Structure formats: C-alpha cells, structure tokens
Amino acid sequence: MTRARTFDPSTTLSQVVDLFASKGYSETSMEDIVQTTGVSRYGLYGTFGNKRELFEQALERYAEGMGKQSFLRLLEPGASLDHIRKIFDDRVADICCSEANRGCLFIHTAMELAPQDEELRGVLQRFMKRISKAFAIGLDSAKGRGEIHKDVDVDKAGELLTSSMFGLVVLGRTGFPRETLEGIVDSTLNSLKSAPVD
Amino acid sequence: MTRARTFDPSTTLSQVVDLFASKGYSETSMEDIVQTTGVSRYGLYGTFGNKRELFEQALERYAEGMGKQSFLRLLEPGASLDHIRKIFDDRVADICCSEANRGCLFIHTAMELAPQDEELRGVLQRFMKRISKAFAIGLDSAKGRGEIHKDVDVDKAGELLTSSMFGLVVLGRTGFPRETLEGIVDSTLNSLKSAPVD
DNA sequence: ACAAAATCAGAACGTACGTTCTGATTGTTA
DNA sequence: TAACAATCAGAACGTACGTTCTGATTTTGT
C-alpha cells in the first residue's frame, strides 16, 4: 500500500534505553537519539510520541529487560542465593567495566523525574516493588535450601537488597573500583546467613 | 571606597545548595538561582564564577555541612552505634517528609556529572571515601563498646553503610513511605551485631 | 557634596533544545 | 507502469538556557 518503515521499533527502543540509561533524561537530546539510532525525527515521533512518552516506553522496556534477564529466575522453584548473587555480579559488571558508562534508568528516573512526575513515580514504584518481591521470593527459596538464616524476614530483606543495588550503582558511577563493590555485595549477602537481632 | 555587596555569599551558597540538592544540575537554571536567592546575575557570576563553578562550590559546601552536622561526631571518642543510627534517621527524615523534596547532591553529581567530569568525579570520590572512613571509625568505636560484633571488618562495613545511605535516598525519591526506609535502616544496622560469615 | 567604582536589574546575544513542517523519495497496490 | 501515501532528511520555529553587556543606582572616601 505504501512505503514501510525502514527501522525496527523494538531494536530502536533498545538503543534508546541504552542512551537514557547512561545519560539520563535531560542530558539525552532527541538529536542524540536520531544520531545513535539512525531513525528520523519523523519516525521517532510517529512511532513513540514525544520525548517524554519515548522515555516512558524506554523505562518500561528497561524494566522488562531486567526482569527477563535477571529476576525471572528468582520466581522459579529452586532459586538459590547464588541466583541473587549473580544479579548483583551482573549489575556490578554492567556498571564498572562498560565502555558505554551504562548507568541505571531507575535511578535516573528517581532523581530527575519522579518528584515532579506523578505518573512516572507510580511506574517506578511498581517496578521497585516488583524487584523487592522477586528478591523476597528468591530469598524464601534460598531459606528453604538452608542458604540464609531461617529467621530472616524475606520481605524486609528484599527491600534491603533493592536499596543496596541502587547504592552500588551510585558508587560505581563515581568510579569506585570493582573490588570495592564486590566487597559490599559480599557483606550484604553474607549478612543474610546470620541470625537477625532484635 | 565603593558600593558593597547586598548579599551574603555564604547564605546565598546555602540556598544554592538546596536548589541543586533537590533538582540536580541541569534542572536548576541560573534564573531559578536568581529568583530563589534574590541575587543578581552580576553578583552570582562575580562571586562564584559560572554555573559549573558555582555547583562545585555548592558541592563542597554540601559535603562540609554533612560532615559538621552528621559525621564529625563519629570521629570523637565514645561514638556509638546510635550516632550512626541518627545519621540514617536524619537522612530518612530529610528525604521523606520535606516539602522541599530535598534529594542528595552526591547522587545527583554521581548520576549527572561524574562520568563526564573527571574533576567532579575526583571530588566526589574523596567525599565518599571520607564518609566511609568516618563510618568505619564510628563502627570501631561502637565495636569497643560491644555494640557490634567484634569480627566485623569496619572498613568494609563503612563502605556498605555509605552505599546503603545512597540506596535509601533513591527509594525515598521514588516515594516509598518512611516506614519502609526505617525498616531497611534497622536491618542494615542490626546485621552488624551478628557474627559475619565466611 | 562630589566623584569614582562597583553594584544592581534586566536587556541582549548566541546556542541548543523539542517539536513541527516541507519538499523530495520510496515502495506498494491497482 | 502509474499513482498514491507514508516515509525520510533536514530546514524552520519557538522557547529556554548560560552568559555577557548596559545604563542607572548606590555607597564610600575625600
């Protein structure tokens, strides 16, 4: 009937995710996106809407990717502490040694946009609660395997792990060496093996 | 000899700190600063230099304020776990219940500027190391008082606390309730009371 | 009181951005 | 093959920003 798109919206969105994840919302211009993706403004606006809407879709995709890539296996039976550890290791590797200086779209959203954008704040809260819940489920499974202490409150510990993950990213962004971050991960996860006090 | 400044650079800088701490670098315009401080552009540029240099001084002041207000007492003899807990409580109160939506200048710097600004990244690293060290010294004192387990590596634990603090701010920014953050603080600090594993 | 010098408020300038518009191009259908 | 319709590249537009400039104002020392 007519000329077809010359780009694949899905792969374009992936590239946009990378841009936003490394530079945040304000520091990423539409010109950046046009240059990086090779997609025309016409294509971008026609397919994704304006910058704000594009960001929202990128955030959704980012969360989806984190879920499929990292957190989904925590929901499966047999999830272990090593699965949780792997999530942190991947995160550390992602931050420290990437040429792309990849950051974290969640933190960028929380710091840049969440306070003034109620909708995005709600989206972000949902994602973070989902992450905490996934951690909690994984921890519960790990508890069943005797890998963490039986008295650990997995819901609270899940929130703690979520918070820890963000703290790590902040440290990684300021250039702390990988060993430092790995040490923090070790301490955090090992603390789950002891009996909680109070 | 000549007309004097009509503003106090020190209090002006404090106001600028608040602005940058809540909205970050890019989202804070010089016009915002002029309006909030009531200081003319002439005065701002003449006293502090350009926006980037003003930000650097604000960051320095911010760190100084955090030190004097929170971390200095950790260096004094007799520092206890409660002193550390108070730092976290203050932080939580600062984030959750402020009308000003006060954020964290360190995180904003880490996410917005650090990757591309080597100098600021260095400054930020120094501040964060100082915080970790202060935590470590406080923890060492707390250990002497029998408040945390004797086998805790205070240096590593100091880095963990620093990282945790940032994670908390990110969660606070996305609107999580105060109780959630307080629960994380409790878990984090209580984990120092048990014997570390491995 | 007067002159000098630094202040202030705001206009002015150049740049960069998000968004829209336009003419040319392309691919598909009839 | 001819024509239509949606595409593309990039120009164009309005806005907002950081920074500089300007004329009026104010304060201090003589």
Tab-separated table of N, CA and C (backbone and C1' of nucleotides) in Angstrom, chain B residues 1-4 28-31 41-42 45 50-51, chain D residues 16-22 24-29:
chain	number	residue	atom	x	y	z
B	1	MET	N	35.011	52.802	50.047
B	1	MET	CA	35.526	53.139	48.730
B	1	MET	C	34.426	53.043	47.660
B	2	THR	N	33.718	51.966	47.772
B	2	THR	CA	32.702	51.746	46.744
B	2	THR	C	31.526	50.981	47.322
B	3	ARG	N	30.555	50.821	46.526
B	3	ARG	CA	29.337	50.131	46.960
B	3	ARG	C	29.636	48.672	47.370
B	4	ALA	N	29.009	48.252	48.432
B	4	ALA	CA	29.258	46.896	48.924
B	4	ALA	C	28.192	45.932	48.417
B	28	THR	N	18.276	22.773	37.381
B	28	THR	CA	18.348	24.048	38.086
B	28	THR	C	18.946	25.093	37.152
B	29	SER	N	18.166	26.101	36.829
B	29	SER	CA	18.652	27.135	35.916
B	29	SER	C	19.209	28.317	36.705
B	30	MET	N	20.041	29.078	36.051
B	30	MET	CA	20.562	30.280	36.693
B	30	MET	C	19.412	31.215	37.065
B	31	GLU	N	18.382	31.219	36.246
B	31	GLU	CA	17.206	32.020	36.567
B	31	GLU	C	16.571	31.549	37.874
B	41	ARG	N	22.399	38.359	38.622
B	41	ARG	CA	23.374	37.602	37.840
B	41	ARG	C	24.775	38.165	38.029
B	42	TYR	N	24.861	39.440	38.018
B	42	TYR	CA	26.160	40.093	38.212
B	42	TYR	C	26.824	39.594	39.489
B	45	TYR	N	27.765	35.683	39.173
B	45	TYR	CA	28.926	35.402	38.334
B	45	TYR	C	30.189	36.026	38.911
B	50	ASN	N	31.019	30.827	36.925
B	50	ASN	CA	29.877	30.338	36.137
B	50	ASN	C	29.139	29.202	36.850
B	51	LYS	N	28.156	28.667	36.172
B	51	LYS	CA	27.260	27.696	36.803
B	51	LYS	C	28.026	26.466	37.299
D	16	DA	P	9.571	28.892	27.649
D	16	DA	O5'	11.027	28.457	28.108
D	16	DA	C5'	11.423	27.102	27.941
D	16	DA	C4'	12.923	27.010	28.108
D	16	DA	C3'	13.470	27.851	29.268
D	16	DA	O3'	14.293	27.040	30.092
D	16	DA	C1'	14.688	28.281	27.275
D	17	DC	P	14.725	27.551	31.522
D	17	DC	O5'	16.303	27.563	31.413
D	17	DC	C5'	16.970	26.431	30.841
D	17	DC	C4'	18.248	26.874	30.190
D	17	DC	C3'	19.136	27.745	31.074
D	17	DC	O3'	20.078	26.925	31.745
D	17	DC	C1'	19.125	28.447	28.764
D	18	DG	P	20.930	27.581	32.929
D	18	DG	O5'	22.216	28.152	32.170
D	18	DG	C5'	23.049	27.247	31.454
D	18	DG	C4'	24.197	28.008	30.811
D	18	DG	C3'	25.024	28.858	31.777
D	18	DG	O3'	26.401	28.785	31.398
D	18	DG	C1'	24.037	30.260	30.148
D	19	DT	P	27.504	29.479	32.308
D	19	DT	O5'	27.652	30.905	31.603
D	19	DT	C5'	28.037	30.940	30.227
D	19	DT	C4'	27.912	32.344	29.693
D	19	DT	C3'	28.630	33.428	30.510
D	19	DT	O3'	29.761	33.879	29.763
D	19	DT	C1'	26.497	34.142	29.692
D	20	DT	P	30.694	35.015	30.377
D	20	DT	O5'	30.145	36.305	29.622
D	20	DT	C5'	29.924	36.247	28.219
D	20	DT	C4'	29.307	37.552	27.731
D	20	DT	C3'	29.996	38.818	28.253
D	20	DT	O3'	30.217	39.696	27.152
D	20	DT	C1'	27.669	38.923	28.672
D	21	DC	P	31.041	41.067	27.348
D	21	DC	O5'	29.886	42.154	27.238
D	21	DC	C5'	28.934	42.038	26.188
D	21	DC	C4'	27.807	43.061	26.371
D	21	DC	C3'	28.260	44.466	26.797
D	21	DC	O3'	27.614	45.424	25.982
D	21	DC	C1'	26.599	43.664	28.282
D	22	DT	P	28.127	46.926	26.024
D	22	DT	O5'	26.929	47.703	26.703
D	22	DT	C5'	25.584	47.363	26.356
D	22	DT	C4'	24.626	48.150	27.233
D	22	DT	C3'	25.175	49.487	27.741
D	22	DT	O3'	24.173	50.483	27.646
D	22	DT	C1'	24.461	48.195	29.560
D	24	DA	P	20.696	55.813	31.645
D	24	DA	O5'	20.210	55.545	33.138
D	24	DA	C5'	19.128	54.628	33.366
D	24	DA	C4'	19.213	54.072	34.779
D	24	DA	C3'	19.360	55.135	35.867
D	24	DA	O3'	18.430	54.868	36.908
D	24	DA	C1'	21.056	53.505	36.100
D	25	DT	P	18.307	55.822	38.137
D	25	DT	O5'	19.091	55.010	39.254
D	25	DT	C5'	18.767	53.632	39.512
D	25	DT	C4'	19.659	53.108	40.620
D	25	DT	C3'	19.816	54.050	41.825
D	25	DT	O3'	19.559	53.321	43.005
D	25	DT	C1'	21.928	53.337	41.061
D	26	DT	P	19.140	54.053	44.347
D	26	DT	O5'	20.352	53.620	45.270
D	26	DT	C5'	20.772	52.256	45.299
D	26	DT	C4'	22.208	52.179	45.765
D	26	DT	C3'	22.526	53.049	46.985
D	26	DT	O3'	23.075	52.234	47.993
D	26	DT	C1'	24.165	53.311	45.308
D	27	DT	P	22.888	52.606	49.544
D	27	DT	O5'	24.393	52.557	50.061
D	27	DT	C5'	25.215	51.446	49.715
D	27	DT	C4'	26.654	51.882	49.560
D	27	DT	C3'	27.208	52.723	50.731
D	27	DT	O3'	28.351	52.095	51.243
D	27	DT	C1'	27.774	53.688	48.646
D	28	DT	P	28.737	52.302	52.788
D	28	DT	O5'	30.256	52.773	52.675
D	28	DT	C5'	31.176	52.043	51.855
D	28	DT	C4'	32.203	52.998	51.246
D	28	DT	C3'	32.913	53.919	52.258
D	28	DT	O3'	34.308	53.693	52.205
D	28	DT	C1'	32.215	55.117	50.339
D	29	DG	P	35.216	54.186	53.401
D	29	DG	O5'	36.168	55.256	52.671
D	29	DG	C5'	36.941	54.856	51.529
D	29	DG	C4'	37.486	56.078	50.815
D	29	DG	C3'	38.267	57.059	51.714
D	29	DG	O3'	39.346	57.602	50.960
D	29	DG	C1'	36.395	58.171	50.775
